[in-house]
Coordinates of C-alpha atoms in Angstrom, one line a residue:
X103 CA 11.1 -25.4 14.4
X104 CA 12.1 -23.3 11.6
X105 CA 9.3 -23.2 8.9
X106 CA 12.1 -23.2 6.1
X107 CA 15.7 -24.5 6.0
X108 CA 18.7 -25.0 3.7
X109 CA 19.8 -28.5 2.7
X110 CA 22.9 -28.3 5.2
X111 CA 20.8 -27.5 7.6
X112 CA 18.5 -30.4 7.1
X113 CA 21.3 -33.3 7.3
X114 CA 23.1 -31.7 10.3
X115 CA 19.6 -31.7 11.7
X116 CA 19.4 -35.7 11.1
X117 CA 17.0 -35.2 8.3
X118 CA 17.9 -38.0 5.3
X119 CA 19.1 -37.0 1.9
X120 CA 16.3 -39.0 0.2
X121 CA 14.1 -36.8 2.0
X122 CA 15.5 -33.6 1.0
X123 CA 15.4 -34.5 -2.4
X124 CA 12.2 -35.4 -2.7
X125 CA 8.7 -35.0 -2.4
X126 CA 8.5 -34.3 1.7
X127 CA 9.6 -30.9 1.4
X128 CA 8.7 -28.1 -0.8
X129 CA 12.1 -26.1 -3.0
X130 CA 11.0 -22.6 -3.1
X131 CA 14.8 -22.1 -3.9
X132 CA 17.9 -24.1 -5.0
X133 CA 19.6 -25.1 -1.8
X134 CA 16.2 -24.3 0.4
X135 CA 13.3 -26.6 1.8
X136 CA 10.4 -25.6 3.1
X137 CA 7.8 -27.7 5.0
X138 CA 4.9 -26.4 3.0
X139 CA 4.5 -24.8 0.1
X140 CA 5.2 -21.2 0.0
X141 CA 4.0 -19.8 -3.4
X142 CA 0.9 -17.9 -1.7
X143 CA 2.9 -16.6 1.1
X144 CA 5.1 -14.1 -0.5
X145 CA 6.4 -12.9 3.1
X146 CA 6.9 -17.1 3.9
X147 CA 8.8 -16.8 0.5
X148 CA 11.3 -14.3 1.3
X149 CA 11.8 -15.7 5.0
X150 CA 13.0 -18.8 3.0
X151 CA 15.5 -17.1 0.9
X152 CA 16.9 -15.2 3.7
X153 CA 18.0 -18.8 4.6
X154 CA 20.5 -18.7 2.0
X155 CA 22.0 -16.5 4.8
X156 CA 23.3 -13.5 1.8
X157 CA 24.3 -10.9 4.0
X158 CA 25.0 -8.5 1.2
X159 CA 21.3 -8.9 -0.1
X160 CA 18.7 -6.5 0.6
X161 CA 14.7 -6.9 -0.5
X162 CA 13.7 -4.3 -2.4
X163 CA 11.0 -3.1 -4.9
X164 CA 7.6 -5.2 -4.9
X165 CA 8.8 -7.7 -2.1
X166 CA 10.2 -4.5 0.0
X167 CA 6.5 -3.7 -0.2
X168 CA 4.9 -6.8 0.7
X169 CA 7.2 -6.7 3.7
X170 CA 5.8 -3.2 5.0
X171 CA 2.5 -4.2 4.1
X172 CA 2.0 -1.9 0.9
X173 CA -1.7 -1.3 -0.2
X174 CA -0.4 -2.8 -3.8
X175 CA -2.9 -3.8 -6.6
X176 CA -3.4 -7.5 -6.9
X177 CA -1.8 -7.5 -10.2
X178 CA 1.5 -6.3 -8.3
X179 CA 1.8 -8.7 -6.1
X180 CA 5.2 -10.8 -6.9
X181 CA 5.7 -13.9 -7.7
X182 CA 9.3 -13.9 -7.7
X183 CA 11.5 -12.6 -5.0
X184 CA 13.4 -9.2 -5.4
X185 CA 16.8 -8.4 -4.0
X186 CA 19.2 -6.0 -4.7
X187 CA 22.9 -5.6 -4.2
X188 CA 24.9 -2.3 -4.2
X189 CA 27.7 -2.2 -6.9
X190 CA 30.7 -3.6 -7.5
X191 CA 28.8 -6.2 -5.4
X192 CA 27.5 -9.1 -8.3
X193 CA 23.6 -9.3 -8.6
X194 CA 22.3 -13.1 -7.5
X195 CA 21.1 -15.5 -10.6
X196 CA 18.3 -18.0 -9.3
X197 CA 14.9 -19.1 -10.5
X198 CA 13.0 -17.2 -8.3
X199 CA 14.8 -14.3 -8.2
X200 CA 14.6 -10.7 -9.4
X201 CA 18.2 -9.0 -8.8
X202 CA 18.6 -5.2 -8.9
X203 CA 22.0 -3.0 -8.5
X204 CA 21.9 0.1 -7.3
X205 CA 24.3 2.7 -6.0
X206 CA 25.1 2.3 -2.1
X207 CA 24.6 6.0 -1.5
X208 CA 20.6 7.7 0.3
X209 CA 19.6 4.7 0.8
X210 CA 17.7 3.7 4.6
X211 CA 17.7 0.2 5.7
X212 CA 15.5 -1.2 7.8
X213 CA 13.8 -4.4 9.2
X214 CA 10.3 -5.5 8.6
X215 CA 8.8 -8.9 9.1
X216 CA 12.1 -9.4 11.0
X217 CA 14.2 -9.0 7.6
X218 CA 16.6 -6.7 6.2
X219 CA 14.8 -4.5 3.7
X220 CA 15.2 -1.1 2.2
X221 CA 13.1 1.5 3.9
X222 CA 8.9 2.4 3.3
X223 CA 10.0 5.4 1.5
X224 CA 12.9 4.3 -0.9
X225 CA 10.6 1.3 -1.4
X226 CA 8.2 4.1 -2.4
X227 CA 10.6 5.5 -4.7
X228 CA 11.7 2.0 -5.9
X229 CA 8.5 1.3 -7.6
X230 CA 8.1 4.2 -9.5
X231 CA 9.2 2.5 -12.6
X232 CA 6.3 -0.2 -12.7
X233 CA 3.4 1.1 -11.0
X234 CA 0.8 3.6 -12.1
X235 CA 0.7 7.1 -11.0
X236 CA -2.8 6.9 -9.1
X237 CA -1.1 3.6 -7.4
X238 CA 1.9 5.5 -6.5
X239 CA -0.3 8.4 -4.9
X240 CA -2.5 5.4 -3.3
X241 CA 0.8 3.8 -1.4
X242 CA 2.0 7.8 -0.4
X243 CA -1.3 8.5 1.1
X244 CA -0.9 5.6 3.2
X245 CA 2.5 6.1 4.1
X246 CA 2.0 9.3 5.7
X247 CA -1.3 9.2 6.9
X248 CA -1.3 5.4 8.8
X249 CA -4.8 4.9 10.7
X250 CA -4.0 8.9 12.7
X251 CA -7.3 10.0 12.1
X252 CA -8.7 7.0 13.9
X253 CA -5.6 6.4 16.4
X254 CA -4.7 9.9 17.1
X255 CA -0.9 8.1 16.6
X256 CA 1.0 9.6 14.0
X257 CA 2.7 7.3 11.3
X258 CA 6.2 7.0 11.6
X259 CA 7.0 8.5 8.0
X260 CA 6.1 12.2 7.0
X261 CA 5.9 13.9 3.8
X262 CA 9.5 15.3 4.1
X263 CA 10.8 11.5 4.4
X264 CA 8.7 10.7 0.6
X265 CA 10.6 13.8 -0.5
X266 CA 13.9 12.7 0.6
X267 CA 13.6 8.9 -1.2
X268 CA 12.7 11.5 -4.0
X269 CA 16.0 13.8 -3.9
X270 CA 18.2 10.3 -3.7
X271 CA 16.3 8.5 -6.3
X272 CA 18.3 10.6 -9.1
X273 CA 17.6 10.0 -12.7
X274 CA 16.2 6.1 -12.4
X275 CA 13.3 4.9 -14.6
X276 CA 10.3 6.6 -13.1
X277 CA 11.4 9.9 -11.7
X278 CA 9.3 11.9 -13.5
X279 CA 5.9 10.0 -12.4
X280 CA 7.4 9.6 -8.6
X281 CA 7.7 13.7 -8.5
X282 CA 4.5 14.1 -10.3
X283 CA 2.5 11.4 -7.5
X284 CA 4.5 13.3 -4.5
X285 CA 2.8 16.5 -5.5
X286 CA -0.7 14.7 -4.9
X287 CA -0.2 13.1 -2.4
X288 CA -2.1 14.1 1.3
X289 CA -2.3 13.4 4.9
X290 CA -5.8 11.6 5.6
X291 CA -6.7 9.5 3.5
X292 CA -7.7 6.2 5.0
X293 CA -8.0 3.9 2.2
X294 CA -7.4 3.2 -1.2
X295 CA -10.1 4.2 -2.6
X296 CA -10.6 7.3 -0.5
X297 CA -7.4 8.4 -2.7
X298 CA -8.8 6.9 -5.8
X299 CA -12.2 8.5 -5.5
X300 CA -9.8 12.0 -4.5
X301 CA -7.9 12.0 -7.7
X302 CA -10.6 11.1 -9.6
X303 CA -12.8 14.6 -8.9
X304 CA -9.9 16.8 -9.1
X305 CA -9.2 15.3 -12.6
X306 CA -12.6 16.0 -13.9
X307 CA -12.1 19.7 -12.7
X308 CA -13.7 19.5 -9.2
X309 CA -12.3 21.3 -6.0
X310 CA -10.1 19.2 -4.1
X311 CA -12.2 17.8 -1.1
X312 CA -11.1 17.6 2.5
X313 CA -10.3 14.4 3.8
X314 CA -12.1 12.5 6.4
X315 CA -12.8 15.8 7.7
X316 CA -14.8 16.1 11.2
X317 CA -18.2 17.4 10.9
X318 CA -19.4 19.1 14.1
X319 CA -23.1 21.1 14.5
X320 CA -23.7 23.4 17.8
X321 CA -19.9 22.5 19.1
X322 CA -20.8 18.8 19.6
X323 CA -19.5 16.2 16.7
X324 CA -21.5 14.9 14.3
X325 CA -19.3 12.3 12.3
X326 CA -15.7 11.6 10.5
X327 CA -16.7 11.8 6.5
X328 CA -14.0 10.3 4.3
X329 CA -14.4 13.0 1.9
X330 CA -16.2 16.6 2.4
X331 CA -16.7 20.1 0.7
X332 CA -17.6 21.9 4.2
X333 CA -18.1 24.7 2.4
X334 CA -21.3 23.5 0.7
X335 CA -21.6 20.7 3.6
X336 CA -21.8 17.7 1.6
X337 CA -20.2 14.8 2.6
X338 CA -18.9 11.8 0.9
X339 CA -18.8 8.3 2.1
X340 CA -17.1 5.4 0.4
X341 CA -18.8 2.0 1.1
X342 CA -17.2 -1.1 1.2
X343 CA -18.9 -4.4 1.0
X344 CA -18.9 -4.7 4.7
X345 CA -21.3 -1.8 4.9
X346 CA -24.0 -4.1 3.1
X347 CA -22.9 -7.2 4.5
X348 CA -22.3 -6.4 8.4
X349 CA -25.8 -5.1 9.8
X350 CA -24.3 -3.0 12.3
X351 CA -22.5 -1.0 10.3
X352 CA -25.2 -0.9 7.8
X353 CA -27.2 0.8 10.4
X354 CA -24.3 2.7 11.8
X355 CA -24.4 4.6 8.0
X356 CA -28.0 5.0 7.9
X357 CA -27.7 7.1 11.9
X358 CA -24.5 9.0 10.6
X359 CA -26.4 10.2 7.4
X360 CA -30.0 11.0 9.7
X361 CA -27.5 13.2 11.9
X362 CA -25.4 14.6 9.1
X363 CA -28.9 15.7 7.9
X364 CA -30.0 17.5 10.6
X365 CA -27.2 19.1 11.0
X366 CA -27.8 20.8 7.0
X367 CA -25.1 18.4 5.5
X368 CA -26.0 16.0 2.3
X369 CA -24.1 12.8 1.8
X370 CA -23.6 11.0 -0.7
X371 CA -23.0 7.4 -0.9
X372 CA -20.8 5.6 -3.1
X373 CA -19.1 2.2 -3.7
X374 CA -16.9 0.2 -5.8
X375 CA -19.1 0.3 -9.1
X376 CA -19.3 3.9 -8.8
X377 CA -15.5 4.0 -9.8
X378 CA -15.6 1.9 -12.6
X379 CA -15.2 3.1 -16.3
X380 CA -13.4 5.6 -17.8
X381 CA -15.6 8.2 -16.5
X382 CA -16.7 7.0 -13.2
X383 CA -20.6 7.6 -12.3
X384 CA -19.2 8.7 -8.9
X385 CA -17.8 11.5 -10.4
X386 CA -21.3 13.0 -12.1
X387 CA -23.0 11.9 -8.6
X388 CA -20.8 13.8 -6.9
X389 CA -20.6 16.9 -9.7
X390 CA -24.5 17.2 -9.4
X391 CA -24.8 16.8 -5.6
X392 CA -22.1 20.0 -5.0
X393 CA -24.2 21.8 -7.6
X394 CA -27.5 21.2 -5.6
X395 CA -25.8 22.6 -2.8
X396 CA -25.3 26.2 -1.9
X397 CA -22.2 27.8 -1.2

């Protein structure tokens, strides 16, 4: 049973008029009924408009992103549904519907969540008009790095497919901040706030650390550290809640740092607190610990 239909489909499917029009089923769209409410789903939501069965519609920008599973702030997430048509083709006009036109030419498309949608990296490229440039950097990281240096399988995109959406993405709204984030971006981060916690030293002036770098002591490994200076072996670990919450992991980070020690490396813990503000205490915790530290 499909979870969301048109109207049509409804009575040829025996389902009353009555019914369709009133309060059984949920309208996400004009001309669609769904059997529950879709408003928190924002995949569910664009499986229903697809119903409308507009073959020259493509997602696009912020729903494009929900579809590949973008790391996007909560603030991005979209309420309404964003498609876009290529020229001379005319944009839709719906409640519930954000409508771009673009140029036909550079432009991959793909299938995620089993819909037509434009590819990760033009995606990419499409946002750069609305989102920040740390965000930007946040959703490149990502892109190119997957879960690699957990897997060992690469992700499917590189940094030469960023820096083709780049080349085709022209003059649009956002260029400059799309080319400025591609220059920041890097293989290995694994989170988002590995990449926020990144950007965040090298703006206040501190080297650029390694990421999730492999620490090894008399040719055996020690641990994977989301961020390091091996040079001055100190190692920096970003904590999410589950490492208070989960007790095995909790003791999991107290044996990592013991072994980190004895192998002559200091860590440094830090967690969501530490990169709040407009200058983050991570960033002085950090500053003083690569000071203590001999080169």
């Amino acid at each position: 049973m499909l979870d969301s239909f048109t109207v049509r489909q409804g009575l040829d499917a025996g389902i009353r008029r009555g019914s369709l029009y009133g309060r059984d089923f949920s309208r996400p769209f004009r001309g669609v009924r769904s059997y529950a409410p879709v408003d928190d789903d924002h995949v569910a939501k664009c499986r229903a408009y697809s119903r409308l069965g507009r073959t020259t519609q493509i997602f696009s920008h912020h729903s494009a992103a929900m579809l590949h599973g973008f790391p996007l702030p909560l603030h991005s997430h979209p309420d309404d549904v964003h498609v876009a048509v290529f020229v001379p083709e005319k944009p839709p006009q719906m409640r519930g519907v954000v409508a771009h036109e673009l140029r036909p030419a550079g432009h991959r498309i793909v299938q995620a969540e089993g819909l037509r949608c434009f590819s990760a990296e033009d995606t990419w490229a499409q946002l750069s008009g609305s989102l920040s440039l740390g965000d930007l950097v946040i959703i490149g990281d990502w892109l190119i790095t997957g879960d690699e240096p957990y897997s060992w399988t690469p992700s499917p995109l590189s940094r030469a497919d960023l820096e083709r959406a780049l080349r085709h993405h022209g003059r649009r709204q956002g260029i400059r901040r799309l080319r400025e984030a591609l220059e920041l971006v890097r293989y290995g981060s694994l989170s988002p706030q590995e990449t926020r916690l990144r950007l965040e030293l090298m703006s206040a002036g501190l080297p650029e650390p390694a990421l999730n770098h492999r620490v090894e002591h008399g040719g055996h490994p020690v641990a994977m550290v989301d961020l390091a200076y091996p040079d001055r072996r100190l190692a920096i670990e970003y904590l999410g809640d589950h490492h208070r919450t989960d007790t095995q992991t909790y003791r999991e980070d107290i044996q990592r740092r013991e072994r980190l020690s004895a192998a002559g490396w200091a860590t440094v813990f830090l967690t969501a607190d530490d990169l709040r503000g407009p200058v983050p205490r991570a960033v002085l915790t950090v500053r003083r610990a690569f000071h203590a530290q001999s080169s």
